[in-house]
Tab-separated table of C-alpha atoms and ligand atoms in Angstrom:
chain	number	residue	atom	x	y	z
A	1	MET	CA	22.844	5.291	14.633
A	2	THR	CA	20.515	6.867	12.062
A	3	ALA	CA	18.686	5.478	9.021
A	4	ASP	CA	21.732	6.546	7.079
A	5	SER	CA	24.352	5.074	9.325
A	6	PRO	CA	23.234	1.842	11.045
A	7	ALA	CA	25.662	0.150	13.412
A	8	ARG	CA	28.278	-1.903	11.577
A	9	SER	CA	30.565	-4.168	13.563
A	10	ASP	CA	31.612	-7.785	13.250
A	11	ALA	CA	31.721	-9.501	9.889
A	12	ALA	CA	30.927	-12.814	8.239
A	13	ASP	CA	33.627	-14.675	6.323
A	14	LEU	CA	32.714	-15.689	2.792
A	15	ARG	CA	35.000	-18.340	1.317
A	16	ILE	CA	34.920	-18.893	-2.467
A	17	GLY	CA	37.472	-21.367	-3.636
A	18	ASP	CA	40.817	-20.102	-2.340
A	19	ARG	CA	39.449	-16.573	-1.872
A	20	GLN	CA	38.041	-15.223	1.367
A	21	LEU	CA	36.002	-12.057	1.789
A	22	GLU	CA	34.857	-10.375	4.971
A	23	LEU	CA	31.248	-9.156	4.709
A	24	PRO	CA	30.460	-6.555	7.398
A	25	LEU	CA	27.278	-7.178	9.437
A	26	VAL	CA	24.767	-4.306	9.558
A	27	HIS	CA	22.721	-4.176	12.785
A	28	GLY	CA	19.306	-2.504	13.020
A	29	THR	CA	17.562	-1.262	16.159
A	30	GLU	CA	15.715	-4.600	16.134
A	31	GLY	CA	14.591	-7.171	13.603
A	32	ASP	CA	16.719	-8.352	10.698
A	33	ASP	CA	20.471	-7.758	10.641
A	34	ALA	CA	22.165	-7.825	7.242
A	35	LEU	CA	25.313	-8.741	5.397
A	36	ASP	CA	26.706	-5.685	3.605
A	37	ILE	CA	27.469	-7.077	0.125
A	38	SER	CA	28.189	-3.714	-1.521
A	39	LYS	CA	31.751	-4.861	-2.363
A	40	LEU	CA	30.841	-8.457	-3.308
A	41	ARG	CA	31.027	-8.099	-7.111
A	42	SER	CA	34.120	-5.912	-7.168
A	43	GLU	CA	35.967	-8.300	-4.840
A	44	THR	CA	34.656	-11.668	-6.097
A	45	GLY	CA	33.031	-11.069	-9.496
A	46	LEU	CA	29.895	-12.658	-8.071
A	47	ILE	CA	26.426	-11.186	-7.489
A	48	THR	CA	23.577	-12.552	-5.378
A	49	LEU	CA	20.313	-13.891	-6.803
A	50	ASP	CA	17.104	-13.549	-4.778
A	51	PRO	CA	13.877	-13.616	-6.892
A	52	GLY	CA	11.166	-11.622	-5.077
A	53	TYR	CA	13.819	-10.150	-2.777
A	54	GLY	CA	12.646	-12.384	0.100
A	55	ASN	CA	16.142	-12.268	1.632
A	56	THR	CA	17.336	-8.887	0.350
A	57	GLY	CA	17.230	-5.563	2.171
A	58	ALA	CA	16.917	-2.638	-0.250
A	59	ALA	CA	17.496	0.101	2.308
A	60	THR	CA	17.912	1.005	5.936
A	61	SER	CA	14.808	2.757	7.221
A	62	ALA	CA	13.585	4.385	10.423
A	63	ILE	CA	9.906	4.580	9.476
A	64	THR	CA	8.053	1.275	10.047
A	65	PHE	CA	9.022	-1.858	11.928
A	66	LEU	CA	7.425	-5.247	11.226
A	67	ASP	CA	8.022	-8.449	13.123
A	68	GLY	CA	6.322	-11.049	10.920
A	69	GLU	CA	6.936	-13.938	13.286
A	70	ASN	CA	5.231	-12.168	16.205
A	71	GLY	CA	2.647	-10.060	14.363
A	72	VAL	CA	4.155	-6.723	15.374
A	73	LEU	CA	3.678	-3.462	13.419
A	74	ARG	CA	4.928	-0.032	14.590
A	75	TYR	CA	4.999	3.359	12.832
A	76	ARG	CA	8.029	5.371	14.015
A	77	GLY	CA	8.111	3.128	17.108
A	78	TYR	CA	4.446	3.522	18.046
A	79	PRO	CA	2.484	0.203	18.120
A	80	ILE	CA	-0.292	0.086	15.510
A	81	GLU	CA	-2.777	-0.909	18.221
A	82	GLN	CA	-2.174	2.371	20.113
A	83	LEU	CA	-2.363	4.523	16.982
A	84	ALA	CA	-5.537	2.728	15.877
A	85	GLU	CA	-7.101	3.329	19.268
A	86	ARG	CA	-5.978	6.902	19.939
A	87	SER	CA	-4.821	8.704	16.799
A	88	THR	CA	-6.317	10.069	13.584
A	89	PHE	CA	-5.248	9.459	9.991
A	90	LEU	CA	-3.827	12.952	9.463
A	91	GLU	CA	-1.901	12.762	12.744
A	92	VAL	CA	-0.467	9.372	11.653
A	93	ALA	CA	0.355	10.843	8.237
A	94	TYR	CA	2.267	13.661	9.949
A	95	LEU	CA	4.087	11.139	12.185
A	96	LEU	CA	5.147	8.962	9.239
A	97	ILE	CA	6.274	11.841	7.026
A	98	TRP	CA	7.905	14.172	9.563
A	99	GLY	CA	9.067	11.531	12.043
A	100	GLU	CA	7.440	12.676	15.284
A	101	LEU	CA	3.912	12.997	16.673
A	102	PRO	CA	2.888	16.634	16.034
A	103	THR	CA	2.249	19.227	18.714
A	104	ARG	CA	-1.257	20.660	18.721
A	105	GLU	CA	0.023	23.671	16.754
A	106	GLN	CA	1.818	21.485	14.193
A	107	LEU	CA	-1.222	19.239	13.718
A	108	ASP	CA	-3.627	22.165	13.349
A	109	GLY	CA	-1.283	23.726	10.785
A	110	PHE	CA	-1.044	20.473	8.807
A	111	VAL	CA	-4.820	19.900	8.898
A	112	THR	CA	-5.430	23.486	7.760
A	113	GLU	CA	-2.952	23.084	4.883
A	114	VAL	CA	-4.514	19.797	3.751
A	115	THR	CA	-8.064	21.147	4.142
A	116	HIS	CA	-7.275	24.114	1.895
A	117	HIS	CA	-5.763	22.047	-0.908
A	118	THR	CA	-8.550	19.495	-1.452
A	119	LEU	CA	-9.805	21.148	-4.666
A	120	ILE	CA	-8.303	19.831	-7.897
A	121	ARG	CA	-7.767	22.262	-10.810
A	122	GLU	CA	-11.109	22.868	-12.520
A	123	GLU	CA	-9.691	21.913	-15.904
A	124	MET	CA	-9.262	18.357	-14.571
A	125	ARG	CA	-13.045	17.870	-14.776
A	126	HIS	CA	-12.451	17.259	-18.493
A	127	PHE	CA	-9.733	14.724	-17.615
A	128	PHE	CA	-12.422	12.418	-16.207
A	129	ASP	CA	-14.574	12.901	-19.311
A	130	SER	CA	-11.847	11.249	-21.395
A	131	PHE	CA	-12.427	7.906	-19.617
A	132	PRO	CA	-15.223	5.386	-20.281
A	133	ALA	CA	-17.786	5.002	-17.456
A	134	ASP	CA	-16.426	1.536	-16.665
A	135	ALA	CA	-12.815	2.703	-16.353
A	136	HIS	CA	-11.213	1.072	-13.303
A	137	PRO	CA	-10.743	3.756	-10.610
A	138	MET	CA	-7.113	2.664	-10.109
A	139	ALA	CA	-6.355	3.494	-13.754
A	140	VAL	CA	-7.996	6.890	-13.277
A	141	LEU	CA	-6.195	7.538	-9.970
A	142	ALA	CA	-2.733	6.605	-11.277
A	143	SER	CA	-3.115	8.774	-14.390
A	144	GLY	CA	-4.808	11.576	-12.466
A	145	VAL	CA	-1.901	11.847	-10.023
A	146	VAL	CA	0.809	12.031	-12.668
A	147	GLY	CA	-1.443	14.302	-14.758
A	148	MET	CA	-1.858	16.655	-11.801
A	149	SER	CA	1.891	17.403	-11.912
A	150	ASN	CA	1.278	19.401	-15.103
A	151	PHE	CA	-0.482	22.082	-13.060
A	152	TYR	CA	2.392	22.631	-10.632
A	153	PRO	CA	5.587	23.056	-12.674
A	154	ASP	CA	6.886	25.504	-10.029
A	155	SER	CA	7.103	22.865	-7.286
A	156	GLN	CA	8.720	19.847	-8.900
A	157	ASN	CA	12.214	20.369	-7.517
A	158	ILE	CA	12.628	17.331	-5.268
A	159	PHE	CA	15.580	18.982	-3.491
A	160	ASP	CA	13.688	22.152	-2.541
A	161	PRO	CA	12.131	21.553	0.920
A	162	ASP	CA	9.362	24.127	0.353
A	163	ALA	CA	8.451	22.596	-3.032
A	164	VAL	CA	8.443	19.125	-1.476
A	165	GLU	CA	6.227	20.237	1.422
A	166	ILE	CA	3.572	21.870	-0.774
A	167	THR	CA	3.601	18.826	-3.068
A	168	ILE	CA	3.133	16.503	-0.075
A	169	ASN	CA	0.190	18.561	1.179
A	170	ARG	CA	-1.366	18.747	-2.306
A	171	LEU	CA	-1.107	14.968	-2.814
A	172	ILE	CA	-2.609	14.102	0.584
A	173	ALA	CA	-5.353	16.673	0.119
A	174	LYS	CA	-6.294	15.859	-3.466
A	175	LEU	CA	-6.139	12.043	-3.651
A	176	PRO	CA	-9.620	11.627	-2.041
A	177	THR	CA	-11.071	14.201	-4.456
A	178	LEU	CA	-9.562	12.399	-7.478
A	179	ALA	CA	-10.855	9.058	-6.162
A	180	ALA	CA	-14.364	10.319	-5.408
A	181	TRP	CA	-14.674	12.110	-8.756
A	182	SER	CA	-13.630	8.973	-10.654
A	183	PHE	CA	-16.523	7.221	-8.865
A	184	LYS	CA	-19.009	10.009	-9.647
A	185	LYS	CA	-17.935	9.945	-13.290
A	186	ALA	CA	-18.456	6.161	-13.382
A	187	ILE	CA	-22.034	6.411	-12.091
A	188	GLY	CA	-22.913	9.511	-14.085
A	189	GLN	CA	-23.553	11.715	-11.062
A	190	PRO	CA	-22.393	15.328	-10.646
A	191	TYR	CA	-18.986	15.834	-9.053
A	192	VAL	CA	-19.296	16.778	-5.367
A	193	TYR	CA	-16.814	19.382	-4.178
A	194	PRO	CA	-14.921	18.955	-0.905
A	195	ARG	CA	-16.145	20.871	2.159
A	196	ASN	CA	-13.680	22.637	4.438
A	197	ASP	CA	-15.892	22.120	7.471
A	198	LEU	CA	-15.530	18.326	7.290
A	199	GLY	CA	-12.694	16.134	8.550
A	200	TYR	CA	-10.529	14.196	6.124
A	201	SER	CA	-12.445	10.884	6.111
A	202	ALA	CA	-15.837	12.568	6.415
A	203	ASN	CA	-14.971	14.663	3.355
A	204	LEU	CA	-14.228	11.513	1.340
A	205	LEU	CA	-17.600	10.055	2.333
A	206	HIS	CA	-19.285	13.371	1.448
A	207	MET	CA	-17.655	13.533	-2.008
A	208	MET	CA	-18.440	9.866	-2.641
A	209	PHE	CA	-22.063	9.672	-1.506
A	210	ALA	CA	-23.602	13.177	-1.407
A	211	VAL	CA	-25.704	14.449	-4.311
A	212	PRO	CA	-26.516	18.136	-4.967
A	213	SER	CA	-30.250	17.499	-4.774
A	214	GLU	CA	-30.446	16.647	-1.082
A	215	ARG	CA	-28.674	17.089	2.242
A	216	TYR	CA	-26.146	14.396	3.117
A	217	GLU	CA	-25.159	13.896	6.731
A	218	VAL	CA	-21.966	11.977	7.351
A	219	ASP	CA	-22.450	9.256	9.985
A	220	SER	CA	-19.592	9.938	12.436
A	221	ARG	CA	-19.324	6.207	13.275
A	222	ILE	CA	-18.689	5.438	9.604
A	223	ALA	CA	-16.209	8.310	9.264
A	224	GLU	CA	-14.333	6.969	12.303
A	225	ALA	CA	-14.256	3.446	10.826
A	226	LEU	CA	-12.893	4.794	7.539
A	227	ASP	CA	-10.279	6.863	9.384
A	228	LEU	CA	-9.232	3.712	11.248
A	229	LEU	CA	-8.849	1.788	7.967
A	230	LEU	CA	-6.705	4.593	6.540
A	231	ILE	CA	-4.472	4.490	9.660
A	232	LEU	CA	-4.058	0.707	9.348
A	233	HIS	CA	-3.043	0.967	5.687
A	234	ALA	CA	-0.713	3.969	6.115
A	235	ASP	CA	2.659	2.211	5.807
A	236	HIS	CA	4.153	-1.260	5.693
A	237	GLU	CA	7.922	-0.900	5.155
A	238	GLN	CA	9.325	-2.218	1.845
A	239	ASN	CA	6.205	-3.813	0.256
A	240	ALA	CA	5.904	-3.994	-3.528
A	241	SER	CA	4.254	-0.599	-4.098
A	242	THR	CA	6.548	1.207	-1.641
A	243	SER	CA	9.580	-0.383	-3.275
A	244	THR	CA	8.192	0.845	-6.603
A	245	VAL	CA	7.890	4.400	-5.263
A	246	ARG	CA	11.488	4.228	-3.970
A	247	LEU	CA	12.816	2.830	-7.262
A	248	VAL	CA	11.055	5.412	-9.436
A	249	GLY	CA	12.044	8.168	-6.979
A	250	SER	CA	15.686	7.068	-7.139
A	251	THR	CA	15.764	8.225	-10.797
A	252	HIS	CA	14.897	11.744	-9.499
A	253	ALA	CA	11.518	11.672	-11.205
A	254	ASN	CA	9.123	14.039	-9.451
A	255	LEU	CA	7.012	12.917	-6.480
A	256	TYR	CA	3.775	12.805	-8.499
A	257	ALA	CA	5.398	10.334	-10.940
A	258	SER	CA	6.733	8.181	-8.083
A	259	ILE	CA	3.338	8.044	-6.351
A	260	SER	CA	1.563	7.275	-9.623
A	261	ALA	CA	3.904	4.293	-10.097
A	262	GLY	CA	3.124	3.132	-6.550
A	263	ILE	CA	-0.611	3.269	-7.282
A	264	SER	CA	-0.101	1.091	-10.353
A	265	ALA	CA	1.898	-1.463	-8.353
A	266	LEU	CA	-0.743	-1.543	-5.603
A	267	TRP	CA	-3.461	-2.410	-8.144
A	268	GLY	CA	-2.284	-6.018	-8.512
A	269	PRO	CA	-4.492	-8.712	-6.895
A	270	LEU	CA	-1.446	-10.140	-5.126
A	271	HIS	CA	-1.033	-6.765	-3.382
A	272	GLY	CA	-3.583	-4.027	-2.742
A	273	GLY	CA	-6.048	-5.445	-5.260
A	274	ALA	CA	-6.623	-8.388	-2.902
A	275	ASN	CA	-9.363	-6.549	-0.968
A	276	GLU	CA	-11.506	-6.484	-4.126
A	277	ALA	CA	-10.576	-10.122	-4.859
A	278	VAL	CA	-11.673	-11.194	-1.352
A	279	ILE	CA	-15.211	-9.907	-1.875
A	280	ASN	CA	-15.335	-11.589	-5.292
A	281	THR	CA	-14.347	-14.867	-3.608
A	282	LEU	CA	-16.878	-14.496	-0.779
A	283	GLU	CA	-19.650	-13.689	-3.284
A	284	ARG	CA	-18.707	-16.775	-5.361
A	285	ILE	CA	-18.864	-18.964	-2.240
A	286	VAL	CA	-22.260	-17.569	-1.225
A	287	ALA	CA	-23.569	-18.005	-4.793
A	288	ASP	CA	-22.168	-21.539	-4.746
A	289	GLY	CA	-24.265	-22.407	-1.668
A	290	GLY	CA	-21.718	-21.484	0.999
A	291	ASP	CA	-19.657	-24.681	0.811
A	292	VAL	CA	-16.549	-23.183	2.406
A	293	GLN	CA	-14.652	-26.497	2.535
A	294	ARG	CA	-14.941	-26.909	-1.250
A	295	TRP	CA	-13.243	-23.558	-1.809
A	296	VAL	CA	-10.555	-24.225	0.770
A	297	ASP	CA	-9.818	-27.492	-1.053
A	298	LYS	CA	-9.640	-25.568	-4.355
A	299	ALA	CA	-7.142	-23.149	-2.805
A	300	LYS	CA	-5.002	-26.091	-1.685
A	301	ASP	CA	-5.090	-27.885	-5.036
A	302	PRO	CA	-1.715	-27.328	-6.771
A	303	ASN	CA	-3.419	-27.905	-10.119
A	304	ASP	CA	-6.006	-25.209	-9.463
A	305	THR	CA	-4.937	-21.581	-9.952
A	306	PHE	CA	-7.498	-20.441	-7.339
A	307	ARG	CA	-5.850	-18.886	-4.306
A	308	LEU	CA	-7.620	-17.669	-1.177
A	309	ALA	CA	-7.357	-13.880	-1.574
A	310	GLY	CA	-6.732	-12.156	1.732
A	311	PHE	CA	-4.703	-15.080	3.057
A	312	GLY	CA	-0.946	-15.307	3.308
A	313	HIS	CA	1.794	-12.734	3.503
A	314	ARG	CA	5.463	-12.497	2.586
A	315	VAL	CA	6.424	-11.193	6.012
A	316	TYR	CA	3.646	-12.089	8.478
A	317	LYS	CA	3.973	-15.750	9.413
A	318	ASN	CA	1.572	-15.081	12.259
A	319	PHE	CA	-1.596	-13.018	12.456
A	320	ASP	CA	-1.441	-9.710	10.561
A	321	PRO	CA	-2.130	-7.336	13.493
A	322	ARG	CA	-4.114	-5.100	11.147
A	323	ALA	CA	-6.488	-7.954	10.265
A	324	THR	CA	-7.285	-8.495	13.930
A	325	ILE	CA	-8.232	-4.823	14.410
A	326	ILE	CA	-10.151	-4.671	11.109
A	327	LYS	CA	-12.182	-7.789	11.927
A	328	ALA	CA	-13.437	-6.138	15.130
A	329	ALA	CA	-14.186	-2.917	13.237
A	330	ALA	CA	-16.092	-4.892	10.595
A	331	GLU	CA	-18.447	-6.221	13.266
A	332	ARG	CA	-19.081	-2.655	14.501
A	333	VAL	CA	-19.674	-1.226	11.012
A	334	LEU	CA	-21.988	-4.091	9.966
A	335	ALA	CA	-24.009	-3.506	13.143
A	336	ALA	CA	-24.080	0.281	12.541
A	337	THR	CA	-25.089	-0.002	8.887
A	338	GLY	CA	-27.281	-3.090	9.150
A	339	ALA	CA	-25.437	-4.300	6.012
A	340	ASP	CA	-25.950	-7.839	4.803
A	341	ASP	CA	-23.545	-9.923	6.846
A	342	ALA	CA	-23.847	-13.152	4.850
A	343	LEU	CA	-20.383	-12.441	3.448
A	344	PHE	CA	-19.017	-11.735	6.920
A	345	ASP	CA	-20.416	-15.061	8.086
A	346	VAL	CA	-18.748	-16.873	5.177
A	347	ALA	CA	-15.498	-14.986	5.839
A	348	GLN	CA	-15.468	-16.098	9.474
A	349	ARG	CA	-16.219	-19.715	8.502
A	350	LEU	CA	-13.529	-19.593	5.833
A	351	GLU	CA	-11.029	-18.313	8.386
A	352	GLU	CA	-12.050	-21.012	10.859
A	353	VAL	CA	-11.712	-23.844	8.333
A	354	ALA	CA	-8.429	-22.571	6.873
A	355	LEU	CA	-6.777	-21.965	10.245
A	356	ASN	CA	-7.482	-25.572	11.199
A	357	ASP	CA	-6.229	-27.001	7.927
A	358	ASP	CA	-2.656	-28.265	7.838
A	359	TYR	CA	-2.054	-26.846	4.342
A	360	PHE	CA	-2.550	-23.288	5.691
A	361	VAL	CA	-1.077	-23.946	9.125
A	362	SER	CA	2.104	-25.550	7.740
A	363	ARG	CA	2.583	-22.641	5.327
A	364	LYS	CA	1.725	-20.089	8.030
A	365	LEU	CA	-1.042	-18.596	5.911
A	366	TYR	CA	-3.160	-16.272	8.043
A	367	PRO	CA	-5.735	-13.627	7.136
A	368	ASN	CA	-3.965	-10.433	6.052
A	369	VAL	CA	-5.025	-6.791	5.991
A	370	ASP	CA	-7.199	-7.382	2.920
A	371	PHE	CA	-9.280	-10.247	4.260
A	372	TYR	CA	-11.823	-8.202	6.233
A	373	SER	CA	-11.225	-4.649	4.985
A	374	GLY	CA	-13.393	-5.133	1.882
A	375	LEU	CA	-16.365	-6.035	4.095
A	376	ILE	CA	-16.133	-2.625	5.745
A	377	TYR	CA	-15.742	-0.702	2.488
A	378	ARG	CA	-18.727	-2.652	1.095
A	379	ALA	CA	-20.877	-1.979	4.180
A	380	ILE	CA	-20.033	1.734	3.913
A	381	GLY	CA	-21.227	1.679	0.286
A	382	PHE	CA	-18.005	1.730	-1.734
A	383	PRO	CA	-18.291	-0.385	-4.903
A	384	LYS	CA	-15.710	-3.194	-5.090
A	385	ASN	CA	-13.605	-1.469	-7.720
A	386	MET	CA	-13.092	1.467	-5.335
A	387	PHE	CA	-11.607	-0.638	-2.508
A	388	THR	CA	-8.029	-0.408	-3.767
A	389	ASN	CA	-8.439	3.351	-4.244
A	390	CYS	CA	-9.201	3.477	-0.504
A	391	PHE	CA	-6.064	1.404	0.141
A	392	ALA	CA	-4.056	3.910	-1.945
A	393	ILE	CA	-5.447	6.899	-0.013
A	394	GLY	CA	-4.386	5.178	3.217
A	395	ARG	CA	-0.947	4.169	1.901
A	396	LEU	CA	-0.102	7.580	0.466
A	397	PRO	CA	1.595	8.991	3.625
A	398	GLY	CA	3.732	5.850	3.845
A	399	TRP	CA	4.785	6.109	0.217
A	400	ILE	CA	5.624	9.794	0.757
A	401	ALA	CA	7.571	9.101	3.977
A	402	GLN	CA	9.585	6.305	2.329
A	403	TRP	CA	10.244	8.445	-0.780
A	404	LYS	CA	11.394	11.378	1.410
A	405	GLU	CA	13.702	9.134	3.464
A	406	MET	CA	15.186	7.742	0.246
A	407	ILE	CA	15.690	11.168	-1.400
A	408	GLU	CA	17.277	12.605	1.753
A	409	SER	CA	19.598	9.657	2.318
A	410	LYS	CA	23.293	10.150	1.482
A	411	GLU	CA	23.427	6.405	0.658
A	412	THR	CA	20.780	6.577	-2.094
A	413	LYS	CA	21.853	5.805	-5.657
A	414	ILE	CA	19.659	5.093	-8.670
A	415	GLY	CA	18.173	1.615	-8.215
A	416	ARG	CA	19.595	-0.729	-10.835
A	417	PRO	CA	19.590	-4.489	-9.981
A	418	ARG	CA	21.830	-6.897	-11.911
A	419	GLN	CA	20.902	-10.293	-13.398
A	420	VAL	CA	22.157	-13.786	-14.116
A	421	TYR	CA	21.933	-14.067	-17.918
A	422	ILE	CA	20.637	-17.427	-19.192
A	423	GLY	CA	19.972	-16.506	-22.831
A	424	PRO	CA	21.886	-17.591	-26.000
A	425	ALA	CA	25.627	-16.932	-26.344
A	426	THR	CA	26.758	-14.604	-29.171
A	427	ARG	CA	25.590	-15.601	-32.658
A	428	GLU	CA	25.612	-14.148	-36.212
A	429	TYR	CA	22.613	-12.366	-37.775
A	430	THR	CA	21.022	-14.513	-40.503
A	431	PRO	CA	19.250	-12.898	-43.474
A	432	ILE	CA	15.522	-13.628	-43.557
A	433	GLU	CA	15.902	-15.759	-46.705
A	434	GLN	CA	18.058	-18.176	-44.740
A	435	ARG	CA	15.740	-18.532	-41.676
B	501	SDX	C1	-0.751	-6.951	0.809
B	501	SDX	O1	4.149	-6.850	1.451
B	501	SDX	C2	3.243	-6.263	2.122
B	501	SDX	O2	3.441	-5.776	3.223
B	501	SDX	C3	1.891	-6.175	1.437
B	501	SDX	C4	0.762	-5.591	2.292
B	501	SDX	C5	0.987	-4.114	2.565
B	501	SDX	O3	0.421	-3.618	3.553
B	501	SDX	O4	1.644	-3.438	1.720
B	501	SDX	O5	0.642	-6.270	3.512
B	501	SDX	C6	-0.569	-5.672	1.540
B	501	SDX	O6	-0.437	-7.009	-0.349
B	501	SDX	C7	-1.262	-8.157	1.545
B	501	SDX	C8	-1.294	-9.459	0.674
B	501	SDX	C9	-2.526	-9.406	-0.202
B	501	SDX	N1	-2.495	-10.491	-1.207
B	501	SDX	C10	-3.310	-11.549	-1.086
B	501	SDX	O7	-4.101	-11.722	-0.153
B	501	SDX	C11	-3.241	-12.513	-2.257
B	501	SDX	C12	-3.210	-13.957	-1.733
B	501	SDX	N2	-1.941	-14.204	-1.101
B	501	SDX	C13	-0.890	-14.809	-1.863
B	501	SDX	O8	-0.898	-14.619	-3.232
B	501	SDX	C14	0.476	-14.790	-1.179
B	501	SDX	O9	0.271	-15.184	0.112
B	501	SDX	C15	1.262	-13.494	-1.177
B	501	SDX	C16	1.419	-12.944	-2.556
B	501	SDX	C17	0.596	-12.475	-0.317
B	501	SDX	C18	2.643	-13.810	-0.598
B	501	SDX	O10	3.260	-14.651	-1.482
B	501	SDX	P1	4.723	-15.312	-1.157
B	501	SDX	O11	5.295	-14.757	0.091
B	501	SDX	O12	5.535	-15.222	-2.389
B	501	SDX	O13	4.358	-16.810	-0.809
B	501	SDX	P2	4.176	-17.937	-1.874
B	501	SDX	O14	3.301	-17.444	-2.993
B	501	SDX	O15	5.521	-18.481	-2.192
B	501	SDX	O16	3.318	-19.008	-1.054
B	501	SDX	C19	3.941	-19.950	-0.225
B	501	SDX	C20	3.035	-21.183	-0.316
B	501	SDX	C21	2.793	-21.653	-1.761
B	501	SDX	O17	2.491	-23.041	-1.711
B	501	SDX	P3	3.675	-24.129	-2.022
B	501	SDX	O18	4.400	-23.654	-3.261
B	501	SDX	O19	4.553	-24.055	-0.805
B	501	SDX	O20	2.946	-25.419	-2.180
B	501	SDX	O21	1.728	-20.843	0.191
B	501	SDX	C22	0.772	-20.981	-0.841
B	501	SDX	C23	1.530	-20.941	-2.159
B	501	SDX	O22	0.815	-21.646	-3.188
B	501	SDX	N3	-0.143	-19.840	-0.722
B	501	SDX	C24	-1.461	-19.895	-0.821
B	501	SDX	C25	-1.922	-18.587	-0.586
B	501	SDX	N4	-0.881	-17.780	-0.371
B	501	SDX	C26	0.218	-18.557	-0.463
B	501	SDX	N5	-2.305	-20.941	-1.078
B	501	SDX	C27	-3.623	-20.654	-1.101
B	501	SDX	N6	-4.148	-19.394	-0.883
B	501	SDX	C28	-3.320	-18.361	-0.622
B	501	SDX	N7	-3.834	-17.127	-0.408
């Protein structure tokens, strides 16, 4: 069995009136099995309807496995807890994209490639000048990525393995530079160039927080915490932004365009933008005197649009395993940086109150990856509007791996869902005088 050819065996019988249709069952390695409905419309004239795709598999995939009921997350079969403990972000990126943990030689080659592509084309300095200082870094990142494709017309062929590999390395190498430079532009400081003697996460910290007028030493504990966050965000199967990357990629648009679309999807506060929203919520609660119960009651009130950012998940109906690891890392980073932990205290009280409240328990709403991650970014010194840029840098290898699996799959066709039309039946055009 491969991602392209999962086991198919017994079938389910679908009876519609006097018609009967056998729907083959598709079995995965573990987790959800599926009904293959690829012949449903041609055989019955019917389609399925599943707003939000909560019951619909878009693809078979061999990259990431989630078990939402038991809080399990594995990249290419390796438990997230082991990778968080023992791996590095670039090693995890290699694993996700190329399918296996690299040998020492493979990893050194990949790190060297990435290290030597961190510069963005010098002309792009003017790209940043075209944005206002208060431009949201996600808007700059999404447009910077698709804009970058203009400099590499020779490597846009998505079916040329060499072109794809250099594009992958360029994207992974340059996203931190784009992100850091959008921050420097926003605060009016000089752009800081990447250094080839620094590791991936240390380089991001250097480009974000160094200034030309004095030495900047990266704190290795902070670089390790950032690398851990990037590992934990690296992939998450068919989430909204990954599904966006797959859909755009299925039109055979180039990889820069597909990734840019993924960045835009991630920006939403229901998705990757939640880490910024969590800090906004915690700050509002602190400013409001720290009455956690009042805000939990607001989140429960069906007439109040307020929702507890960082809580709930479409798939995890148990603890998000990433949140558990991030919470422990947040305690370490707050201790290392001596950052104000009033927000961390409110976050822990909020979690305690919510997890003992039937509204959250009955709906299986637990803290997700975004609930504590913002506290770490904030303690490191990232401004709130840069948090989702950090999420995008972490998620990039996952987007690339999912795009590559889709492009290489014999089963892939252009994504084009159908609909159930509920608009007006045919009617005649009326001249404006008669309206
Ligand atoms: C990410 O898909 C992924 O894997 C995403 C992600 C990844 O790594 O790619 O894990 C990253 O996006 C994490 C999620 C970050 N978003 C948030 O923290 C925003 C707050 N959460 C919610 O908006 C919500 O939980 C979602 C969007 C995450 C999931 O929404 P669903 O699955 O569509 O669930 P739902 O909105 O139908 O909620 C079910 C019930 C509803 O109440 P009832 O209609 O049953 O009365 O739970 C309630 C919701 O009102 N609810 C919440 C809530 N989340 C859901 N109530 C209060 N606060 C919340 N946070």
